[in-house]
PDB file of C-alpha atoms and ligand atoms in Angstrom:
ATOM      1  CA  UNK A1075    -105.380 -30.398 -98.670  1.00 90.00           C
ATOM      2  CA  UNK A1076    -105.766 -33.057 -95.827  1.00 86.00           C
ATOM      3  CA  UNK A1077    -108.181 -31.460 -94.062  1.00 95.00           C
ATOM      4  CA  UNK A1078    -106.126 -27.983 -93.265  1.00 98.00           C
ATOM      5  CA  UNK A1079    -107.476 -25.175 -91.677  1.00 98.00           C
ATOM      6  CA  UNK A1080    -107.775 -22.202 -94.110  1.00 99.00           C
ATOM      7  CA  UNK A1081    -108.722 -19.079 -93.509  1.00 99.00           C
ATOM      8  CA  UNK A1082    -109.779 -16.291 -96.119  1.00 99.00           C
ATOM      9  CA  UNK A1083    -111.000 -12.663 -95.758  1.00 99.00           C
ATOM     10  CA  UNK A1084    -113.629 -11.487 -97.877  1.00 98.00           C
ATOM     11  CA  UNK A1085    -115.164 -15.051 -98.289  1.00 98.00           C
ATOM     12  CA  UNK A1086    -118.470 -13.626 -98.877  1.00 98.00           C
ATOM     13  CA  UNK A1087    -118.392 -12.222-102.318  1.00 97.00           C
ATOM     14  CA  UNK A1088    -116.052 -12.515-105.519  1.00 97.00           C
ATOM     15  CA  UNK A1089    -112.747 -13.682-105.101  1.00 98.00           C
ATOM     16  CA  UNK A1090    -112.789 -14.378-101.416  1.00 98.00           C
ATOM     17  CA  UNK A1091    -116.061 -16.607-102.216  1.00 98.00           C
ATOM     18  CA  UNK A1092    -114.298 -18.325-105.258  1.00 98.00           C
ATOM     19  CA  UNK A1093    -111.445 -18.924-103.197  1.00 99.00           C
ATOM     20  CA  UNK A1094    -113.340 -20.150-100.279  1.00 98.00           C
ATOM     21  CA  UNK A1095    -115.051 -22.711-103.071  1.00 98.00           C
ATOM     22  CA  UNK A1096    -112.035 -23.700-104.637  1.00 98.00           C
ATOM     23  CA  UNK A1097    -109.849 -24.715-101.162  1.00 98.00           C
ATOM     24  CA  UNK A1098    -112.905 -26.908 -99.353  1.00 98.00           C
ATOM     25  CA  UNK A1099    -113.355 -28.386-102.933  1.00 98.00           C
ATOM     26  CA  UNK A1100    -109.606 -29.534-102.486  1.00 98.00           C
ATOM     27  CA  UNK A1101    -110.312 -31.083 -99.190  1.00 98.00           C
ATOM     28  CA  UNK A1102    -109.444 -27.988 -96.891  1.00 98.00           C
ATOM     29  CA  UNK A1103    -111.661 -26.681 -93.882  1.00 98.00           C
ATOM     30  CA  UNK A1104    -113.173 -23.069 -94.626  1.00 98.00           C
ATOM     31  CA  UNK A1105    -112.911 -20.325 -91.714  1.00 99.00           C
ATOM     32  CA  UNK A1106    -115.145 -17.312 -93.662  1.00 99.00           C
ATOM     33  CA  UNK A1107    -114.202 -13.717 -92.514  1.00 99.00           C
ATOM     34  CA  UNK A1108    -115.889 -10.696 -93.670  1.00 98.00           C
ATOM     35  CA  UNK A1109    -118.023  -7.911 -91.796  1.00 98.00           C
ATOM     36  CA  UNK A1110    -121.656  -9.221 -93.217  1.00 98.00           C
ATOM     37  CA  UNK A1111    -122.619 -12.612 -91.700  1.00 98.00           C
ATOM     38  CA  UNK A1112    -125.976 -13.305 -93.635  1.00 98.00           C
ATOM     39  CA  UNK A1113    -123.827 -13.682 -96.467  1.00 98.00           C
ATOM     40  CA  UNK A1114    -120.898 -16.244 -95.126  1.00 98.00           C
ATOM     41  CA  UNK A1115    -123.371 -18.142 -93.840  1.00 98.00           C
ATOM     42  CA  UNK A1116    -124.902 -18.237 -96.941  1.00 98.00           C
ATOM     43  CA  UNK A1117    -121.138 -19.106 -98.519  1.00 98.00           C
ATOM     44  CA  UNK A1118    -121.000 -21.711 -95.271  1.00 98.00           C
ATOM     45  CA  UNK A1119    -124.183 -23.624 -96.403  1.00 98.00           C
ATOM     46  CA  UNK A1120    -122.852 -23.562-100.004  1.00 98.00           C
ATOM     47  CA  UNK A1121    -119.988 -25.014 -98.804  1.00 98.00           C
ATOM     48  CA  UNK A1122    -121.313 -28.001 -96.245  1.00 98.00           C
ATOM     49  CA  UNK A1123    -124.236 -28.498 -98.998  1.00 98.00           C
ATOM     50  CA  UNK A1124    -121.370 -30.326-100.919  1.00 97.00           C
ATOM     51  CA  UNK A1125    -119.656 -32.265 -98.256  1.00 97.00           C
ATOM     52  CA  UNK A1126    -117.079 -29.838 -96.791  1.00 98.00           C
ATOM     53  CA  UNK A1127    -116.501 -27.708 -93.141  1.00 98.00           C
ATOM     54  CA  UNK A1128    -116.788 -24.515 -93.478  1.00 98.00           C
ATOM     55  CA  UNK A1129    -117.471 -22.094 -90.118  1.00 98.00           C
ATOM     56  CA  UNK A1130    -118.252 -17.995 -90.781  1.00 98.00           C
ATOM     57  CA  UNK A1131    -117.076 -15.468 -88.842  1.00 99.00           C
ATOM     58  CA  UNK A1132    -117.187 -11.645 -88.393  1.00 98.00           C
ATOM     59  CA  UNK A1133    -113.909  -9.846 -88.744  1.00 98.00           C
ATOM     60  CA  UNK A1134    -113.878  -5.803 -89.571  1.00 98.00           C
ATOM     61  CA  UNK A1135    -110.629  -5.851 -90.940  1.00 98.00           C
ATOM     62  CA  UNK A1136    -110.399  -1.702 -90.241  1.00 98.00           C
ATOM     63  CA  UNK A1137    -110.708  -2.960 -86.534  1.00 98.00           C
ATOM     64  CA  UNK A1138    -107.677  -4.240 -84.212  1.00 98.00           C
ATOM     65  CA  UNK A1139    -109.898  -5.310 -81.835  1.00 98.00           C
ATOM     66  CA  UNK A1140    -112.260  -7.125 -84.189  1.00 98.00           C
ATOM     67  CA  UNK A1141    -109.569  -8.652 -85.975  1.00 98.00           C
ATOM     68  CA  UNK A1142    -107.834 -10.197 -82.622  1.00 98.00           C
ATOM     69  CA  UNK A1143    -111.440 -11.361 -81.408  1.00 98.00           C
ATOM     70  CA  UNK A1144    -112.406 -13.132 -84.648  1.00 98.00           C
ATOM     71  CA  UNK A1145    -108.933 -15.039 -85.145  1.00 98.00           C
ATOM     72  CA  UNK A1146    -109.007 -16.446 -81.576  1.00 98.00           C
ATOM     73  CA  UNK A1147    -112.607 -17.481 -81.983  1.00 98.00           C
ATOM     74  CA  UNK A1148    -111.426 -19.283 -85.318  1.00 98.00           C
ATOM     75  CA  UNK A1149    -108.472 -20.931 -82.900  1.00 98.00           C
ATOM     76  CA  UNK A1150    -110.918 -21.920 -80.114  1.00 98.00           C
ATOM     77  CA  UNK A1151    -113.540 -23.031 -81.911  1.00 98.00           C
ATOM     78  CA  UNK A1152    -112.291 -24.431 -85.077  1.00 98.00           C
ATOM     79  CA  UNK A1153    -108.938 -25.287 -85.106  1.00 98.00           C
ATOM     80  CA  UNK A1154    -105.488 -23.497 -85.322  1.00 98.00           C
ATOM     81  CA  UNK A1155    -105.223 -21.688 -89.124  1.00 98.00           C
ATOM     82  CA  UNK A1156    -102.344 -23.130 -91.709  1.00 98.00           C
ATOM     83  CA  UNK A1157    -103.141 -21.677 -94.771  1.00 99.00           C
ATOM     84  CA  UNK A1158    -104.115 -17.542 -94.599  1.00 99.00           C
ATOM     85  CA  UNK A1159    -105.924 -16.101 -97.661  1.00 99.00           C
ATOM     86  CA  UNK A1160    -105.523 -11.946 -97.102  1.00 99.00           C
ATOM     87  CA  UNK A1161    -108.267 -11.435 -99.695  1.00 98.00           C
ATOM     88  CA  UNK A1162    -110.573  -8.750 -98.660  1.00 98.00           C
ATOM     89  CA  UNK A1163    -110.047  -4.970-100.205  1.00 98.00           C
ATOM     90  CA  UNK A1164    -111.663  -2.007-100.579  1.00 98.00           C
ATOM     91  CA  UNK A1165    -110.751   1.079-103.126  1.00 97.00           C
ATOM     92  CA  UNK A1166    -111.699   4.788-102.606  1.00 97.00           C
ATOM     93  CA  UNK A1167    -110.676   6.216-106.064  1.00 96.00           C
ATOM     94  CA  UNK A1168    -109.472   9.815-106.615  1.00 97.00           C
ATOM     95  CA  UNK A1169    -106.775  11.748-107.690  1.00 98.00           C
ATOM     96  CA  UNK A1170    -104.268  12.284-105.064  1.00 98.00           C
ATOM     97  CA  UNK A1171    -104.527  16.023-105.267  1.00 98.00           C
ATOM     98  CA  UNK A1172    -108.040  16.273-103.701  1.00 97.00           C
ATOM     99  CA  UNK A1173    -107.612  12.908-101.590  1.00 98.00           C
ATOM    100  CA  UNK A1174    -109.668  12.699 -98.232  1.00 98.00           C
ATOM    101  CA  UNK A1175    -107.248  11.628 -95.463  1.00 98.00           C
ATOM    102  CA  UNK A1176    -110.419   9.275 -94.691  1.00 98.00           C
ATOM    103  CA  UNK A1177    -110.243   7.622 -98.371  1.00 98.00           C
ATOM    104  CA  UNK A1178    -106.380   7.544 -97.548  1.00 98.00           C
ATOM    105  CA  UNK A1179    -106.343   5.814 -94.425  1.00 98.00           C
ATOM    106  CA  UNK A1180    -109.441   3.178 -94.641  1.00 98.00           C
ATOM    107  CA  UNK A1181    -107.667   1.670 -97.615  1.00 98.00           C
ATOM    108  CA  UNK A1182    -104.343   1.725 -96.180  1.00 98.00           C
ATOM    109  CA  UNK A1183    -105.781   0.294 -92.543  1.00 98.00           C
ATOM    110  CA  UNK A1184    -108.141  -2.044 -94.056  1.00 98.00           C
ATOM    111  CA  UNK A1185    -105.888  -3.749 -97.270  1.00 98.00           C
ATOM    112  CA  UNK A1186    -102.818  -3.175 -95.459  1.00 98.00           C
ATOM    113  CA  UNK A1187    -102.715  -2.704 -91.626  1.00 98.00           C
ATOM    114  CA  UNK A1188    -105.763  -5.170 -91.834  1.00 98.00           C
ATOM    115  CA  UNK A1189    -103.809  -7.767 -93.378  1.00 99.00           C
ATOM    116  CA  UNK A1190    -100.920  -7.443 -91.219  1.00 98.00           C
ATOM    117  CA  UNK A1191    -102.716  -7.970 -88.019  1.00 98.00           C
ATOM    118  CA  UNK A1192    -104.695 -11.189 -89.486  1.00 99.00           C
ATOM    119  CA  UNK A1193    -101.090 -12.147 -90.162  1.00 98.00           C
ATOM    120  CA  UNK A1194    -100.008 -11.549 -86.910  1.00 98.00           C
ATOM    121  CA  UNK A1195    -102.210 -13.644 -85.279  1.00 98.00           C
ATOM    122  CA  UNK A1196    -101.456 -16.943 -87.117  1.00 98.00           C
ATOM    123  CA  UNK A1197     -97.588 -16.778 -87.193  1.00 98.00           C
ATOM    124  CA  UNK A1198     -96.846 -17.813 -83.960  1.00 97.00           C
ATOM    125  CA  UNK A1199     -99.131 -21.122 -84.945  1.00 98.00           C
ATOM    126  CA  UNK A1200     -97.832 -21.989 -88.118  1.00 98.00           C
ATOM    127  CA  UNK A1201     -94.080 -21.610 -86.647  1.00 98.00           C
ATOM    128  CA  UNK A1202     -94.640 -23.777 -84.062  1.00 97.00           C
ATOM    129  CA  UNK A1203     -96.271 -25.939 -86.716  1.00 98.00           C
ATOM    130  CA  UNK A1204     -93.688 -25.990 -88.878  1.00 98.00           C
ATOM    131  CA  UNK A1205     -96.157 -25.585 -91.686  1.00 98.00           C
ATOM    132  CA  UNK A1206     -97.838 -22.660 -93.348  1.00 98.00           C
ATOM    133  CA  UNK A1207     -99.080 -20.729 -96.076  1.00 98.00           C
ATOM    134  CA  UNK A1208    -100.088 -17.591 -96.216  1.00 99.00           C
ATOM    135  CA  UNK A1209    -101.138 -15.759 -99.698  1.00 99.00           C
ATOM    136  CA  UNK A1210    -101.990 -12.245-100.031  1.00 99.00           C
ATOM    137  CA  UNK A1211    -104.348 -10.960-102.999  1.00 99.00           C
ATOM    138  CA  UNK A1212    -102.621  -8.072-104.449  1.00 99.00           C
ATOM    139  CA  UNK A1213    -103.519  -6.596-107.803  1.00 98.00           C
ATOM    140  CA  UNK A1214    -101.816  -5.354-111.646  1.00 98.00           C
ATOM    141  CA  UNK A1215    -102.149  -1.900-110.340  1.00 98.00           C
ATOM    142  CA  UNK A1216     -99.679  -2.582-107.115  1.00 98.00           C
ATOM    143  CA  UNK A1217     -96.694  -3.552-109.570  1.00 98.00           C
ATOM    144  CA  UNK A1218     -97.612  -1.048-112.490  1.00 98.00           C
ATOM    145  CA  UNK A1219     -99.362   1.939-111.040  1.00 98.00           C
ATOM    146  CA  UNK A1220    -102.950   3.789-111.773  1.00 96.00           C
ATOM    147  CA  UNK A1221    -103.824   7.239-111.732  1.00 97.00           C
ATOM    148  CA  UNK A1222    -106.849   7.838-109.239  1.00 97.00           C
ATOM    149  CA  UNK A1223    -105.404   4.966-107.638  1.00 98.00           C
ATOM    150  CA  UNK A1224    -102.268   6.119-105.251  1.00 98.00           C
ATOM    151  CA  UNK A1225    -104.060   4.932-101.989  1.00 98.00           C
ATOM    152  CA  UNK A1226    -105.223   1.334-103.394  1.00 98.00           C
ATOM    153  CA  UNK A1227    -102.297   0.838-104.955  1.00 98.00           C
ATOM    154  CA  UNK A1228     -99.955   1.841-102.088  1.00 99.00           C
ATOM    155  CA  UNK A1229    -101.786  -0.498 -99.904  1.00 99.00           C
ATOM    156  CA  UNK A1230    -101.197  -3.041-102.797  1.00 99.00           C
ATOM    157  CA  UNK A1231     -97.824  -2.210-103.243  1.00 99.00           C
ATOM    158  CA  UNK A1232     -97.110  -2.648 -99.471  1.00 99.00           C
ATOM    159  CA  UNK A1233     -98.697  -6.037 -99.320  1.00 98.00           C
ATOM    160  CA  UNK A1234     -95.864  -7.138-101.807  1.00 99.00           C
ATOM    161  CA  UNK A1235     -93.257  -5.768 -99.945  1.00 99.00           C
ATOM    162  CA  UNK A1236     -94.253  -7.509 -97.121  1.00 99.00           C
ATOM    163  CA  UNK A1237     -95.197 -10.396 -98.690  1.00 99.00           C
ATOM    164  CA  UNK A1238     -91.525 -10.399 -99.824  1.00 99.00           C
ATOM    165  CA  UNK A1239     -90.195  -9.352 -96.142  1.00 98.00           C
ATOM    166  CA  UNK A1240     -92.423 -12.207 -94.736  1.00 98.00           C
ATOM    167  CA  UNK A1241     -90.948 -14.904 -96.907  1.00 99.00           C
ATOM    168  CA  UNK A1242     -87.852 -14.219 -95.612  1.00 98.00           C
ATOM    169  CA  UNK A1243     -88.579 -13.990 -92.425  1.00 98.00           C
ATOM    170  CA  UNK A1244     -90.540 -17.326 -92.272  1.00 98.00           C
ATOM    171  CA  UNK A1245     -88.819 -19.436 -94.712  1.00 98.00           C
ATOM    172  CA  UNK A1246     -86.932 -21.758 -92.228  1.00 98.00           C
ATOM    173  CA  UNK A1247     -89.969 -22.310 -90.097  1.00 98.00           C
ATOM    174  CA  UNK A1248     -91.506 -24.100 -92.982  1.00 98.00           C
ATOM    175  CA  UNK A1249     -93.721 -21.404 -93.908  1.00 98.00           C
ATOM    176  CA  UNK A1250     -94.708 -19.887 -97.308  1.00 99.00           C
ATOM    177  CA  UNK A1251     -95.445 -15.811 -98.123  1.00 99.00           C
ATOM    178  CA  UNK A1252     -96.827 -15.449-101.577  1.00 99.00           C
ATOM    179  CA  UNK A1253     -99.158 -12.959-103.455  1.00 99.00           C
ATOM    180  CA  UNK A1254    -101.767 -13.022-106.357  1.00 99.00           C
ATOM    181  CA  UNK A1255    -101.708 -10.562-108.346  1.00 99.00           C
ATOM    182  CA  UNK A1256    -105.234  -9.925-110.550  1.00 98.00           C
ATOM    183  CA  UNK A1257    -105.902  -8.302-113.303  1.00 98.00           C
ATOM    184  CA  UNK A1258    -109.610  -7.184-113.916  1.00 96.00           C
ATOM    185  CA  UNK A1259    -111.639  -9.792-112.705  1.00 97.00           C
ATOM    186  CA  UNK A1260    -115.671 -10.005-112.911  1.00 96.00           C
ATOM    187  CA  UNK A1261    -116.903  -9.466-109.459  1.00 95.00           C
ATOM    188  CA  UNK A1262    -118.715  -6.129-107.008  1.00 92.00           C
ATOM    189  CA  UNK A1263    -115.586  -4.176-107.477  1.00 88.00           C
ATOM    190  CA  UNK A1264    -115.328  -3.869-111.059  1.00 90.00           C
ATOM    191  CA  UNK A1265    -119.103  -4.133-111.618  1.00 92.00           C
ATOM    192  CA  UNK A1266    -118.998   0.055-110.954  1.00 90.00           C
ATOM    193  CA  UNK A1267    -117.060   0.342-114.083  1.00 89.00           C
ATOM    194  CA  UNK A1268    -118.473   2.555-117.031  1.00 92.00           C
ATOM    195  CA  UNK A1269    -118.519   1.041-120.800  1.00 93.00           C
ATOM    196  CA  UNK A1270    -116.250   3.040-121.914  1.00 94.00           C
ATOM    197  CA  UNK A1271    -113.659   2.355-118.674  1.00 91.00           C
ATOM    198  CA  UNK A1272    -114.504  -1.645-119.586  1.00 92.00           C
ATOM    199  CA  UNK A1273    -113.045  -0.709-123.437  1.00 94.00           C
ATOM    200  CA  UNK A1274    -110.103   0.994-122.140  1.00 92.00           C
ATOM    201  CA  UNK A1275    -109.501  -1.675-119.851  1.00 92.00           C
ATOM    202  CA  UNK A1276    -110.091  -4.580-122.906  1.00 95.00           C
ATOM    203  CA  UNK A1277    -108.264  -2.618-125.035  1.00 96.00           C
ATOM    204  CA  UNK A1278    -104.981  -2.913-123.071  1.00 95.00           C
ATOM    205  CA  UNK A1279    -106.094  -6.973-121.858  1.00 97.00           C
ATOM    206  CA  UNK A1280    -103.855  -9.083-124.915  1.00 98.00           C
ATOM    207  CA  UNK A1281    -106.353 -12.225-123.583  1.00 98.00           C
ATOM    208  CA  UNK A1282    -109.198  -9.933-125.041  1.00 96.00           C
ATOM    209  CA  UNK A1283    -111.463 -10.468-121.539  1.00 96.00           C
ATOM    210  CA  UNK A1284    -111.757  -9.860-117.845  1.00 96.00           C
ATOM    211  CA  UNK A1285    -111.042 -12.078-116.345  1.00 98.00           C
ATOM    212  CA  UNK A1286    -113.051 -14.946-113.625  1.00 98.00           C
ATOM    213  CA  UNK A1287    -113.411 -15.159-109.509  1.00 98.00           C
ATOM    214  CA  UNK A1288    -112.400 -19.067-110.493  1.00 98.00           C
ATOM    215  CA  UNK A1289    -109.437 -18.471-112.235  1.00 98.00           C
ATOM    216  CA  UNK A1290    -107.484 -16.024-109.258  1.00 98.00           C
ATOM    217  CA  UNK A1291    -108.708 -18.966-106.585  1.00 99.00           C
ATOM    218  CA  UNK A1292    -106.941 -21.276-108.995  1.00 99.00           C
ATOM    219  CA  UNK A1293    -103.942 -19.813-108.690  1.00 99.00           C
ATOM    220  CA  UNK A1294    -104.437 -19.270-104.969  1.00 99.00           C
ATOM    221  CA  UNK A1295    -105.318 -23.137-104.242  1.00 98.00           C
ATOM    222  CA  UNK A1296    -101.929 -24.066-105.824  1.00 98.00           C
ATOM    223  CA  UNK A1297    -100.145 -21.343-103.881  1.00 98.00           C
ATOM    224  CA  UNK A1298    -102.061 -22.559-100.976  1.00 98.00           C
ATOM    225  CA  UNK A1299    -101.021 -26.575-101.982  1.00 98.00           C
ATOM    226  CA  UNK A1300     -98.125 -29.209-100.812  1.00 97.00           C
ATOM    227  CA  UNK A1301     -97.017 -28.659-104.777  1.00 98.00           C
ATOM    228  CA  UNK A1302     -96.049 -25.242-104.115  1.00 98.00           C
ATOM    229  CA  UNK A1303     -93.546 -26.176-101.027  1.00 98.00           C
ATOM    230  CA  UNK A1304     -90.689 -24.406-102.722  1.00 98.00           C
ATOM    231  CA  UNK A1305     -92.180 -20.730-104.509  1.00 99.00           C
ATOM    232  CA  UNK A1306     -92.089 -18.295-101.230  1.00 99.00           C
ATOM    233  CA  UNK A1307     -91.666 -14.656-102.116  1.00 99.00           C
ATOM    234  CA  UNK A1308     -93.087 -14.881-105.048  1.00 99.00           C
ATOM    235  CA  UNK A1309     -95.917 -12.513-106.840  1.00 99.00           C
ATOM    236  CA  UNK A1310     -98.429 -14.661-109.658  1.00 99.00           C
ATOM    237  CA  UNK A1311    -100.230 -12.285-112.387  1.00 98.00           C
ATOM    238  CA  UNK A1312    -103.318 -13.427-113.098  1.00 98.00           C
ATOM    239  CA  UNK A1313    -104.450 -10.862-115.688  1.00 98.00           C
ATOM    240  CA  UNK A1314    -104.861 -11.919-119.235  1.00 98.00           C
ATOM    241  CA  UNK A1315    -100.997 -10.693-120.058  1.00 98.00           C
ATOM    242  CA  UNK A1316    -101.913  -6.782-119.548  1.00 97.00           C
ATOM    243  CA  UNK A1317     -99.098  -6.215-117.313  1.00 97.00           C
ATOM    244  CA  UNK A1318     -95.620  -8.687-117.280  1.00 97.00           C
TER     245      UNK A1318
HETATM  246  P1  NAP B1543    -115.417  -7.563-103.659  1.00 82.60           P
HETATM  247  O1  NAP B1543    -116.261  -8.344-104.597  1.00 82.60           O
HETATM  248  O2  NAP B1543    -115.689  -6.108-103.452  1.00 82.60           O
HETATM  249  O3  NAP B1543    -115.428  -8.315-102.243  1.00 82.60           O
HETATM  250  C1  NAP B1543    -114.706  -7.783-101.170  1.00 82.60           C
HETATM  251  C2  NAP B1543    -114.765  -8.735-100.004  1.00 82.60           C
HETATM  252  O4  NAP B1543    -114.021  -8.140 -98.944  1.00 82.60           O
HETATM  253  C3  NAP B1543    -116.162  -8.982 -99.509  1.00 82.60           C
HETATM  254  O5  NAP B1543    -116.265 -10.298 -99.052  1.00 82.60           O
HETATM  255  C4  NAP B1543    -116.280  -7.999 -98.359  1.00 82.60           C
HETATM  256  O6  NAP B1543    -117.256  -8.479 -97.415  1.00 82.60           O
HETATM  257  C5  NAP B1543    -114.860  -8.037 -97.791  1.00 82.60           C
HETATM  258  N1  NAP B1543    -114.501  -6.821 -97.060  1.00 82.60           N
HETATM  259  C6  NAP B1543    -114.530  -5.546 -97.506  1.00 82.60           C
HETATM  260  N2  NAP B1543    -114.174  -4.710 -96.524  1.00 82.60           N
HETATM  261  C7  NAP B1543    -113.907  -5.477 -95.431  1.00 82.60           C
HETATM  262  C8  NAP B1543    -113.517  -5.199 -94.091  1.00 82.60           C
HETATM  263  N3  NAP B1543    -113.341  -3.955 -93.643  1.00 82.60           N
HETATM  264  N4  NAP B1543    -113.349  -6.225 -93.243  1.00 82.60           N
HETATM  265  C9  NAP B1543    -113.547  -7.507 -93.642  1.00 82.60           C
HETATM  266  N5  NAP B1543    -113.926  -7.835 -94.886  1.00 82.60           N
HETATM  267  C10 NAP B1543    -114.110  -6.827 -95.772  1.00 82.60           C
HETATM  268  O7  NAP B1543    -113.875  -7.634-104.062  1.00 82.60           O
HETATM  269  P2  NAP B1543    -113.131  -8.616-105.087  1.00 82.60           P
HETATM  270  O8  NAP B1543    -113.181  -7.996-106.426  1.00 82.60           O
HETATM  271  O9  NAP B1543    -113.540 -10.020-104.891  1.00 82.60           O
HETATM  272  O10 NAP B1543    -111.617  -8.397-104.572  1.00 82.60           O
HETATM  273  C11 NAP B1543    -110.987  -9.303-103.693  1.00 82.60           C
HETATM  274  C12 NAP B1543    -109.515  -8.899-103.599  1.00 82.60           C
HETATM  275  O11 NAP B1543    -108.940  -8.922-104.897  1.00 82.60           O
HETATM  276  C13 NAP B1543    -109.298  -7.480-103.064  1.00 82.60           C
HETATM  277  O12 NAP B1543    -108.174  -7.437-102.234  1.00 82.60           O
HETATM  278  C14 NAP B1543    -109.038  -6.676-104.320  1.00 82.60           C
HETATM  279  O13 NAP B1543    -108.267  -5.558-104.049  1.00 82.60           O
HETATM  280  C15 NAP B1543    -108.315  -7.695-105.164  1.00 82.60           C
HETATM  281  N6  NAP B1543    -108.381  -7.420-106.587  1.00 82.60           N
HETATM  282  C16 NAP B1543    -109.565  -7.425-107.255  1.00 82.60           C
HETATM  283  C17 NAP B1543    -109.565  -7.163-108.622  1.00 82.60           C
HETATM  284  C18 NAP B1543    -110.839  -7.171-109.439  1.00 82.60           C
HETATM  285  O14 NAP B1543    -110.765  -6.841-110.632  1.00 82.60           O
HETATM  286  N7  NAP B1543    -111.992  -7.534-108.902  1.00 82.60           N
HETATM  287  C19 NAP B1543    -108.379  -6.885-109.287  1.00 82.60           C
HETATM  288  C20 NAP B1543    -107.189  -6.884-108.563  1.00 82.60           C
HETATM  289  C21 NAP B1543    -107.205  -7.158-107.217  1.00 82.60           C
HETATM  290  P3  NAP B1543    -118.087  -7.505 -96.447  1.00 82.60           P
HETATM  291  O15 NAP B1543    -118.525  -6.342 -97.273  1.00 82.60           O
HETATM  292  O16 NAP B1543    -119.185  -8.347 -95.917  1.00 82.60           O
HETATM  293  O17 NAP B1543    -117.113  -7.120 -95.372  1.00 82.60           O
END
């Protein structure tokens, strides 16, 4: 990747961490963004421990202000970002009917508004680049629904529609607007899941197995790649075939 400038949310745990692994091992240099520094640097060290740049941040992705203040510290003091990973996500499950507005609006503001405003800051950048990529992490549930789900999965579904709205937008500057789409992958968010939810959830997987951290970054390096100059607007299921 030439030495790019990537930057991905939620590089300290699970996907964001795989992905983070996966881009410096392909020659790109790491910005880290999540709200728990101990554990980026950790991810950092990991990182320059087998020869590449990486340089951790905090960014509250709930936060305007703490969003603005970590992107311009990535431009000043690392370089101007060409390839945006909108990783991090949180979920506050319940059925709609008894729905906090709380559990409502920190998904939506952090996996959506969040997103958007990391977005915002690197656009003007990678236009007057003339290069960039930017790939959101969306998720089955955005395209096919879940019950207990309606605020995740609205925030999901919104990141596609402006991943699509994006695309469009930026296609003649040069600059690329995909998503990743995951099934059930092994990491903190799923770990919550009881035995008989991970049964259920097998049960409707035709690959017979949740799936890895590694194999979403894959997907996200090539999105991320020179190879993939002419996908934009385009959504990539990773999830073992349980929802096409
Ligand atoms: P995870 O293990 O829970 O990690 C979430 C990451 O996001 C952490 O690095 C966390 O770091 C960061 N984060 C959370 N809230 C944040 C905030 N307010 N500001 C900045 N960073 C924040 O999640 P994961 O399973 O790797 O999921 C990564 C993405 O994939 C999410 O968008 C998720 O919706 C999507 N996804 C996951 C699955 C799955 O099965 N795991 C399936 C479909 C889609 P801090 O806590 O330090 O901030």
């Amino acid at each position: 990747m030439n030495n790019r400038i990537a930057l991905i949310t939620g590089a300290s745990r699970g996907i964001g961490h795989a992905c983070a692994l996966a881009l410096a091992a392909a020659g790109a240099r790491v910005a880290l963004a999540a709200r728990h520094m101990d554990r980026l640097e950790a991810v950092a060290t990991e990182i320059c421990d087998s020869g590449g740049t990486a340089f951790p941040v905090e960014m509250d992705l709930a936060s305007r202000d703490s969003i603005k203040s970590a992107c311009s510290r990535v431009a000043k003091e690392f370089g101007a970002v060409e390839i945006l990973v909108n990783n991090a996500g949180i979920t506050r499950d319940g059925l709609a009917v008894r729905m906090k507005p709380d559990d409502w609006s920190q998904v939506l503001e952090t996996n959506l508004t969040g997103a958007f405003t990391v977005t915002q800051q690197v656009l003007l950048g990678m236009m007057r680049a003339g290069w960039g990529r930017i790939v959101n992490v969306v998720s089955v549930v955005g395209e096919a629904g879940n019950p207990g789900q309606a605020n995740y999965v609205a925030s999901k579904a919104g990141l596609i529609g402006l991943t699509k709205s994006l695309a469009q937008e930026m296609a003649s500057r040069n600059v690329t607007v995909n998503a990743v789409a995951p099934g059930f992958i092994e990491t903190d968010m799923t770990a919550v899941l009881t035995p008989e939810q991970r049964e259920r959830i097998l049960g409707a997987i035709p690959l017979k197995r949740i799936g890895r951290p590694e194999e979403v970054a894959a997907a996200v390096r090539f999105l991320a790649s020179d190879e993939a100059a002419y996908i934009t607007g385009h959504v990539l299921r990773v999830n073992g075939g349980m929802y096409m």
